[in-house]
CSV table of C-alpha atoms and ligand atoms in Angstrom, one decimal:
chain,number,residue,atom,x,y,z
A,26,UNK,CA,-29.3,5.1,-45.3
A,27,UNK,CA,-29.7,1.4,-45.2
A,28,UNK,CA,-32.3,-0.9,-43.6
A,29,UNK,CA,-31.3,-3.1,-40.8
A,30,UNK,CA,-33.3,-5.7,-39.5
A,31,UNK,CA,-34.1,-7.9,-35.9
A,32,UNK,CA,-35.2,-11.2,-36.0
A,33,UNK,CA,-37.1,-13.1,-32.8
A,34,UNK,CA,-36.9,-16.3,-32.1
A,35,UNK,CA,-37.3,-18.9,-29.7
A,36,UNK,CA,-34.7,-22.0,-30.0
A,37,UNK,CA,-35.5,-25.0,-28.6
A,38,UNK,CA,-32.6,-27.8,-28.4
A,39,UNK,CA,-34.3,-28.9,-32.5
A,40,UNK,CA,-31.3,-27.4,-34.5
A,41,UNK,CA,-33.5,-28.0,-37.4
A,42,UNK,CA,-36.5,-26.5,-35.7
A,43,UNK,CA,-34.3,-23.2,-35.1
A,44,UNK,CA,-32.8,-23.1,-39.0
A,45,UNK,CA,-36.3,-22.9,-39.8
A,46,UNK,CA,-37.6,-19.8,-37.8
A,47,UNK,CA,-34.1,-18.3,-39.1
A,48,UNK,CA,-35.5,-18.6,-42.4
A,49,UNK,CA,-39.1,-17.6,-42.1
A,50,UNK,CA,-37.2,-14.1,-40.6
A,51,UNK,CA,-34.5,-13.7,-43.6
A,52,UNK,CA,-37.4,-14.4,-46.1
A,53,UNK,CA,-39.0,-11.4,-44.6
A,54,UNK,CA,-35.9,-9.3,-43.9
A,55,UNK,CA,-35.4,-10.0,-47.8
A,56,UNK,CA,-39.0,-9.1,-49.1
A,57,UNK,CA,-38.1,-5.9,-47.1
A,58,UNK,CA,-35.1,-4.7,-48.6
A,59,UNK,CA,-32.7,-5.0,-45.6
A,60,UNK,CA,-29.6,-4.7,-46.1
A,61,UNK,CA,-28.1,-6.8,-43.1
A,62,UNK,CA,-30.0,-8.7,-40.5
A,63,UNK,CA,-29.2,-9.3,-36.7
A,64,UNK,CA,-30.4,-12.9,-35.0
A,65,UNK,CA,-30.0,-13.5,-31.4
A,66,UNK,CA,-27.4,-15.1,-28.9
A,67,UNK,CA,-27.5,-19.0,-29.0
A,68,UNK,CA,-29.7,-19.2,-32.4
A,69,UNK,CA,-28.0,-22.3,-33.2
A,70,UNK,CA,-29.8,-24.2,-30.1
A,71,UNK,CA,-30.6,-23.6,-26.3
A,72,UNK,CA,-30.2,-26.7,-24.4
A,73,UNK,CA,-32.4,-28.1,-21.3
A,74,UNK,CA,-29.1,-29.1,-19.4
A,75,UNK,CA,-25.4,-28.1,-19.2
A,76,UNK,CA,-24.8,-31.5,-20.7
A,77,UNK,CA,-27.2,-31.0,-23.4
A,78,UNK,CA,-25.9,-27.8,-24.3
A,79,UNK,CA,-22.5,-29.4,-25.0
A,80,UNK,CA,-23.5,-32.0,-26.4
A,81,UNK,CA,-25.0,-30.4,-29.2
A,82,UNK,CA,-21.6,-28.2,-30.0
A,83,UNK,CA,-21.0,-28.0,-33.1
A,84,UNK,CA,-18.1,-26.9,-36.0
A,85,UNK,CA,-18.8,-24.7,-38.6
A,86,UNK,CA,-17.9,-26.9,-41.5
A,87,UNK,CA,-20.1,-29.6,-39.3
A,88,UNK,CA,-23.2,-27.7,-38.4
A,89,UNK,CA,-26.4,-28.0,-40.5
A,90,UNK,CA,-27.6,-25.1,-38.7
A,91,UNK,CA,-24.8,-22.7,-39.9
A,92,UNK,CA,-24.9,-24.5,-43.7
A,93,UNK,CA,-28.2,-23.4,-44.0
A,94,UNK,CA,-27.7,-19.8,-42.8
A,95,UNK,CA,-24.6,-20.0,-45.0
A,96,UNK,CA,-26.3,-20.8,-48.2
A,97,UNK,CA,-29.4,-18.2,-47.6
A,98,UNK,CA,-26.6,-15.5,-47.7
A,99,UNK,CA,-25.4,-16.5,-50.2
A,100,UNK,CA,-28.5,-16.7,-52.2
A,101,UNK,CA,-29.8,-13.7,-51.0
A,102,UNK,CA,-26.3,-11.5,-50.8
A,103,UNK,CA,-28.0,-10.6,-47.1
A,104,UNK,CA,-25.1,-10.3,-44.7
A,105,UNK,CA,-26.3,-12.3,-41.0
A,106,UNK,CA,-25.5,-11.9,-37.8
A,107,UNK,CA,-25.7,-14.4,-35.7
A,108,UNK,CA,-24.8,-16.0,-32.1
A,109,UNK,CA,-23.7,-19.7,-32.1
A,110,UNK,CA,-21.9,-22.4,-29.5
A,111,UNK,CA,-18.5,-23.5,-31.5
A,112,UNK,CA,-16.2,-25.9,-30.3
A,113,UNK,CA,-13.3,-25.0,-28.0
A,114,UNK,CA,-9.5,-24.5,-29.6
A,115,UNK,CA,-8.5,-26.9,-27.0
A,116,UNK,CA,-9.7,-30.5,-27.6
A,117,UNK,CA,-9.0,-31.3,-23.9
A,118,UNK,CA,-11.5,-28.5,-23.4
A,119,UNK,CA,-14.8,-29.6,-21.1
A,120,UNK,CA,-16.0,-25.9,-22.3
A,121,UNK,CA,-17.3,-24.7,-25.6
A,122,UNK,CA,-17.5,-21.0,-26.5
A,123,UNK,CA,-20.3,-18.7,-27.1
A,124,UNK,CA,-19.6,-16.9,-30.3
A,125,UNK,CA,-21.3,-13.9,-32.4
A,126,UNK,CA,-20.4,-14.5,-36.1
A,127,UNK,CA,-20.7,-12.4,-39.2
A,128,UNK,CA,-21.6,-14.2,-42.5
A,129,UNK,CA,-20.9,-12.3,-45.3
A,130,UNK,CA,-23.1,-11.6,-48.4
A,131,UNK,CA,-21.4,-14.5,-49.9
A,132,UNK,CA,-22.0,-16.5,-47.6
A,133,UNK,CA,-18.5,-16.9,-45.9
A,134,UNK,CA,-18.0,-16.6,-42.3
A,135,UNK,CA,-15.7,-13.2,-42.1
A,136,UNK,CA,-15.7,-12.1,-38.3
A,137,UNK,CA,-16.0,-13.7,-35.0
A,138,UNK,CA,-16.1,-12.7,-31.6
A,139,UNK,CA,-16.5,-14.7,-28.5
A,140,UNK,CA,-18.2,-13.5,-25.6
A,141,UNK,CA,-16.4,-11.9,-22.7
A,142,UNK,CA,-18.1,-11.6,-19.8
A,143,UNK,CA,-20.3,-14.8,-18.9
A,144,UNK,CA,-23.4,-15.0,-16.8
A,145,UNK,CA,-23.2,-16.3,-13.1
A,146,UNK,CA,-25.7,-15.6,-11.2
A,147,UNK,CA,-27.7,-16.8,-8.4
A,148,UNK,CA,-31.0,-14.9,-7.0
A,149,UNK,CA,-33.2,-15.8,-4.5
A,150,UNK,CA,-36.3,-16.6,-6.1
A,151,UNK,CA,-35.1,-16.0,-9.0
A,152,UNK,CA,-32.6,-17.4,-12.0
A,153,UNK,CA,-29.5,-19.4,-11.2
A,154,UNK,CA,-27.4,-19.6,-14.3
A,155,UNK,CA,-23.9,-20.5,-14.3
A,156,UNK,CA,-22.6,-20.1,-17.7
A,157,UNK,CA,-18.7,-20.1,-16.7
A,158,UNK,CA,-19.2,-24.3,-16.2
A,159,UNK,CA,-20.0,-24.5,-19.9
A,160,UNK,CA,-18.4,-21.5,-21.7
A,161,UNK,CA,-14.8,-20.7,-22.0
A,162,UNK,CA,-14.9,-17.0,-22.3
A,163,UNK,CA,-13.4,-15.1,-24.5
A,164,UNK,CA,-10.3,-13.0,-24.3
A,165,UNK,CA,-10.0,-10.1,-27.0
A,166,UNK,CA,-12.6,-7.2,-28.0
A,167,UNK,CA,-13.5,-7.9,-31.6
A,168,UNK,CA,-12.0,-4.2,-34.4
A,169,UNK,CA,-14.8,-3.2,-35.8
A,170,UNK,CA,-15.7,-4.0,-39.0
A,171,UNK,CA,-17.3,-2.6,-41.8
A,172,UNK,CA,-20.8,-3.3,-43.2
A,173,UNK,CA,-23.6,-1.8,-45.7
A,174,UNK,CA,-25.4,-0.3,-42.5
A,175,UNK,CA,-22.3,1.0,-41.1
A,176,UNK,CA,-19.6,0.0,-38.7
A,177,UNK,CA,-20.2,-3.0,-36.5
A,178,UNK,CA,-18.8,-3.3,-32.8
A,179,UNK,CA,-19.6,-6.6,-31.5
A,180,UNK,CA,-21.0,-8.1,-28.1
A,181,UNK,CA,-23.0,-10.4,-26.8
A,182,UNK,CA,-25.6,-10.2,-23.9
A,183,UNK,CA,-24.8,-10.0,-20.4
A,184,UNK,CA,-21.8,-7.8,-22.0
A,185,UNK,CA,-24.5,-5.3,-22.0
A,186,UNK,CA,-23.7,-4.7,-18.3
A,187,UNK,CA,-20.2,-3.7,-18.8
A,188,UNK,CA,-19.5,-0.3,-20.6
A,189,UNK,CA,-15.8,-0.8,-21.0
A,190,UNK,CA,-16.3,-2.9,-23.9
A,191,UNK,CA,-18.7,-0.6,-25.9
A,192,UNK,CA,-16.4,2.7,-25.1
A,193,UNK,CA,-13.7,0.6,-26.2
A,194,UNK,CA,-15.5,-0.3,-29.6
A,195,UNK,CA,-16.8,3.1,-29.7
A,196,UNK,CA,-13.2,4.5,-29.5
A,197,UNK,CA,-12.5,1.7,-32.2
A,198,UNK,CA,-14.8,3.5,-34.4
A,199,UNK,CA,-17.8,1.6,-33.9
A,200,UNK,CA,-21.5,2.9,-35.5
A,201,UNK,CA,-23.6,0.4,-34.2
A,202,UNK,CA,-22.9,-1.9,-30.9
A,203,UNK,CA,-24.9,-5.2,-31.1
A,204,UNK,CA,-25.9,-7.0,-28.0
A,205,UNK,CA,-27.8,-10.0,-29.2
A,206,UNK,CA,-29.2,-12.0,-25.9
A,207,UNK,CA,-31.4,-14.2,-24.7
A,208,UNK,CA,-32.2,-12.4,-21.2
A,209,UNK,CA,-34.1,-13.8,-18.4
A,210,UNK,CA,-37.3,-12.4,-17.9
A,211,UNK,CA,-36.9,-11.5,-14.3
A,212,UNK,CA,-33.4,-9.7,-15.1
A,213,UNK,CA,-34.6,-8.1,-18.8
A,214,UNK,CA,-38.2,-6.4,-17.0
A,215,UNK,CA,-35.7,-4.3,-14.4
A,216,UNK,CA,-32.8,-4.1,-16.7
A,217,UNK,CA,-32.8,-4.5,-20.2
A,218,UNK,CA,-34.4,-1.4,-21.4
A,219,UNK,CA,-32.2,1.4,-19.5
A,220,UNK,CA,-28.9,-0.4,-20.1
A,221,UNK,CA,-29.7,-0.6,-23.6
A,222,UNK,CA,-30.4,3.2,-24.3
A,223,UNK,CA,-27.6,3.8,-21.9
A,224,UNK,CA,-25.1,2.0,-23.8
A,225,UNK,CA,-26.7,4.0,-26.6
A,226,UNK,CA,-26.9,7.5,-25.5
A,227,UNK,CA,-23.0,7.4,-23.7
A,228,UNK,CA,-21.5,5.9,-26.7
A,229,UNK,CA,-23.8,8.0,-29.2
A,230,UNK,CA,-24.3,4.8,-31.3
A,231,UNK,CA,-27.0,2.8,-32.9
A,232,UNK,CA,-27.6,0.2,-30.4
A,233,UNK,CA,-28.9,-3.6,-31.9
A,234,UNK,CA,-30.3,-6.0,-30.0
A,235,UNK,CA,-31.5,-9.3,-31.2
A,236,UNK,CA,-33.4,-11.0,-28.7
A,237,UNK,CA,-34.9,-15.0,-27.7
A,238,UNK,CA,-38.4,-14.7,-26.5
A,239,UNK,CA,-40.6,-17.2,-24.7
A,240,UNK,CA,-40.6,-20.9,-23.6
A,241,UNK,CA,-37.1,-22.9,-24.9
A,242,UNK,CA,-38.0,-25.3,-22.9
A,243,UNK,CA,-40.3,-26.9,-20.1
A,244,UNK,CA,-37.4,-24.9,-17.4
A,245,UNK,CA,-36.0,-21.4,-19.5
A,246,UNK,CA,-38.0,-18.7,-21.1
A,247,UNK,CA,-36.2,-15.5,-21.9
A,248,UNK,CA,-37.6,-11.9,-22.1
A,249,UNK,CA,-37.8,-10.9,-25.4
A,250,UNK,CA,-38.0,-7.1,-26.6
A,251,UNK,CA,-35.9,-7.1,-29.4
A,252,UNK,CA,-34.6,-3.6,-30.0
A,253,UNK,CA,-33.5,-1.0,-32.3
A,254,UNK,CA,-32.2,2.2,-30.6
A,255,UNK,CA,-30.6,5.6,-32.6
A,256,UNK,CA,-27.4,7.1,-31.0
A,257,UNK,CA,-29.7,10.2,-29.5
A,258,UNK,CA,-31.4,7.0,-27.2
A,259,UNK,CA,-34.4,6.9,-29.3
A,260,UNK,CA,-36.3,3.3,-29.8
A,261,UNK,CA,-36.8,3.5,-33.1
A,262,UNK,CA,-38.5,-0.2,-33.5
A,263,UNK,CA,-39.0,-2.8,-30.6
A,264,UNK,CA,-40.9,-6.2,-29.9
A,265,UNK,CA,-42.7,-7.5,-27.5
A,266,UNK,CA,-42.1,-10.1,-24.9
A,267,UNK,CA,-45.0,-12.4,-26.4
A,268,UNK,CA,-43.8,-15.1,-28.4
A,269,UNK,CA,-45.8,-14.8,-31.8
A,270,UNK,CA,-47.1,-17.8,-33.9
A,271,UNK,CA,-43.8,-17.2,-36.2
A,272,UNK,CA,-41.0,-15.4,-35.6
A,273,UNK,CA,-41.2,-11.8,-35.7
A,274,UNK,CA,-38.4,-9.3,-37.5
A,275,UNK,CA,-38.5,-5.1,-37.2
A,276,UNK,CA,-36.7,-2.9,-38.8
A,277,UNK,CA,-35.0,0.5,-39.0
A,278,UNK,CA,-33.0,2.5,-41.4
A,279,UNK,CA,-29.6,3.4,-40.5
A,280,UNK,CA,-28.6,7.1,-40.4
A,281,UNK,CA,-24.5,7.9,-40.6
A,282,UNK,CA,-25.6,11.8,-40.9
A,283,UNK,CA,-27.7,11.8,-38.0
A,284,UNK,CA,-24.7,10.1,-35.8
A,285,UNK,CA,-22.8,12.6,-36.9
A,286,UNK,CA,-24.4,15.3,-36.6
A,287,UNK,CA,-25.2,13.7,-32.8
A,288,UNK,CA,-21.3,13.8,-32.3
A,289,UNK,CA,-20.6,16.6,-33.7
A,290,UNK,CA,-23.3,18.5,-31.8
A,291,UNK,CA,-22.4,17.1,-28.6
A,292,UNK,CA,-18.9,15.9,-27.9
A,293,UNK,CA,-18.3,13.8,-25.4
A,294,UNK,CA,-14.7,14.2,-24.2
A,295,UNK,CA,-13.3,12.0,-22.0
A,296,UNK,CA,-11.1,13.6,-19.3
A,297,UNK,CA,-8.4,10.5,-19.6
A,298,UNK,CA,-6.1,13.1,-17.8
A,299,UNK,CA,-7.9,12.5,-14.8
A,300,UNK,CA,-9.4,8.9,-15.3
A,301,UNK,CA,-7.7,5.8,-17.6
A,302,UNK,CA,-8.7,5.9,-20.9
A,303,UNK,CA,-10.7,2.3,-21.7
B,401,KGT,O1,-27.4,-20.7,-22.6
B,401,KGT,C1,-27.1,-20.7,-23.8
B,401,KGT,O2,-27.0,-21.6,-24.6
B,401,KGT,C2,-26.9,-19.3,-24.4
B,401,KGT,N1,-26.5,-18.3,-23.4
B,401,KGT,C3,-27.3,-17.5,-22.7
B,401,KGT,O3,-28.5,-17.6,-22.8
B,401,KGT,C4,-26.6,-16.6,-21.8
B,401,KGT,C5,-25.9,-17.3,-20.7
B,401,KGT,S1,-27.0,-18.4,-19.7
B,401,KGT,N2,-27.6,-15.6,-21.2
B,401,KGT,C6,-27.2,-14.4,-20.7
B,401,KGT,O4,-26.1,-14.0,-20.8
B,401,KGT,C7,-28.4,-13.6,-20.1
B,401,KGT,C8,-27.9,-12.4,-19.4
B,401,KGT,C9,-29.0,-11.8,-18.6
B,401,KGT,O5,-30.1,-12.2,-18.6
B,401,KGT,C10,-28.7,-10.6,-17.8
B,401,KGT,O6,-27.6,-10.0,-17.9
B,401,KGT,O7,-29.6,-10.2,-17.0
């Protein structure tokens, strides 16, 4: 069994500002024991405007943000998680992309995944986001990959609202399905919770989410409630929606006998006879 942790943030458009909470939460992941630790969506920076938001893009090798994160790995041999803007392929591109990568214990950057499904949406009296005007989406589900808490199947935030891609990752083998976010508070209050121990309870998977919480700026806040669910849909650590004085982290050990024992005990057998197989 190893130890997993959550870190909560809030990042404002200071990259230096948001390197800093990162590291006030891997101190404490570290002084804990963790063997891995998951940081939200968008850690790198969340801008006030479409504009700002791209202009701050970006490259790994060019990103002070991502050095920093790098080198604490590194240092610490603690693989991160994290969600980041990166440049687009194309340099004609007026998009960037939203990204989820994995740094390594050494400090390397050894998986990727760039987020699907983007959020457009426009309620009355509520949010209006529209995330496809700044974001190139992404088009491949990211294999699963091995790590000291388990296997890792990859997503970020409003995938949460689309079970294809965790049955596809759970077929793929997937232990744990990570949804780091920074949901809106009106959406997160109805939403957040059910879908979350949904995605855990159909896909009989450990279920990490890595949320921002509070005020980014004078217009956004997001909801918080950074979670740690077991493949039987149990929350076995959560935050709040408060935004603490410094970044908060929980934690939870990782069980590979009690997911299998949850499989084992109760298959769930897809009739792909009758329905397409995802
Ligand atoms: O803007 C950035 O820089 C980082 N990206 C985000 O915060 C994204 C797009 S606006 N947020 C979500 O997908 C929230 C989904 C959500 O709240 C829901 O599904 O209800």
């Amino acid at each position: 069994m190893a130890l997993a942790a959550v870190g909560q943030i809030t990042s404002t458009s200071s990259m230096a500002h948001n390197l800093a909470q990162c590291r006030t939460v891997i101190q404490k992941a570290v002084a804990a024991g963790a063997k891995a630790l998951f940081l939200p969506e968008a850690s790198d920076y969340i801008g006030g405007s479409p504009d700002e938001t791209k202009s701050l893009c970006k490259s790994v090798g060019q990103s002070p943000f991502l050095k920093g994160l790098q080198e604490d790995a590194k240092k610490h041999r603690l693989p991160i998680s994290v969600g980041v803007h990166e440049p687009s392929d194309d340099p004609n591109s007026k998009r960037i992309k939203n990204t989820l990568l994995w740094i390594n214990e050494k400090g390397e950057i050894a998986h990727r995944y760039q987020k699907l499904h983007l959020f457009d949406l426009e309620i009355e009296g509520g949010p209006v986001m529209r995330e496809s005007a700044v974001i190139e989406p992404g088009n491949d589900i990211l294999a699963p990959f091995d790590s000291a808490v388990g296997k890792i199947g990859s997503m970020i935030c409003f995938d949460l609202r689309f079970p294809e891609i965790a049955l596809a990752l759970k077929r793929q083998k997937a232990d744990i399905l990570l949804y780091p976010s920074a949901f809106t508070p009106q959406t997160g209050k109805a939403h957040w919770l059910p879908l979350l121990r949904a995605r855990a309870i159909e896909c009989e998977s450990y279920v990490i989410a890595a949320a921002q919480v509070g005020a980014h700026n004078e217009k956004r806040r997001s909801y918080g409630h950074s979670i740690i669910i077991n493949p039987w849909g149990e929350v076995l650590a959560e935050l709040s929606g408060e935004q603490a004085d410094e970044p908060e982290v929980i934690f939870a050990k990782i069980d590979m006998e009690l997911l299998a024992k949850t499989r084992k005990e109760m298959p769930l057998l897809r009739r792909t006879d009758v329905y397409p197989e995802v």
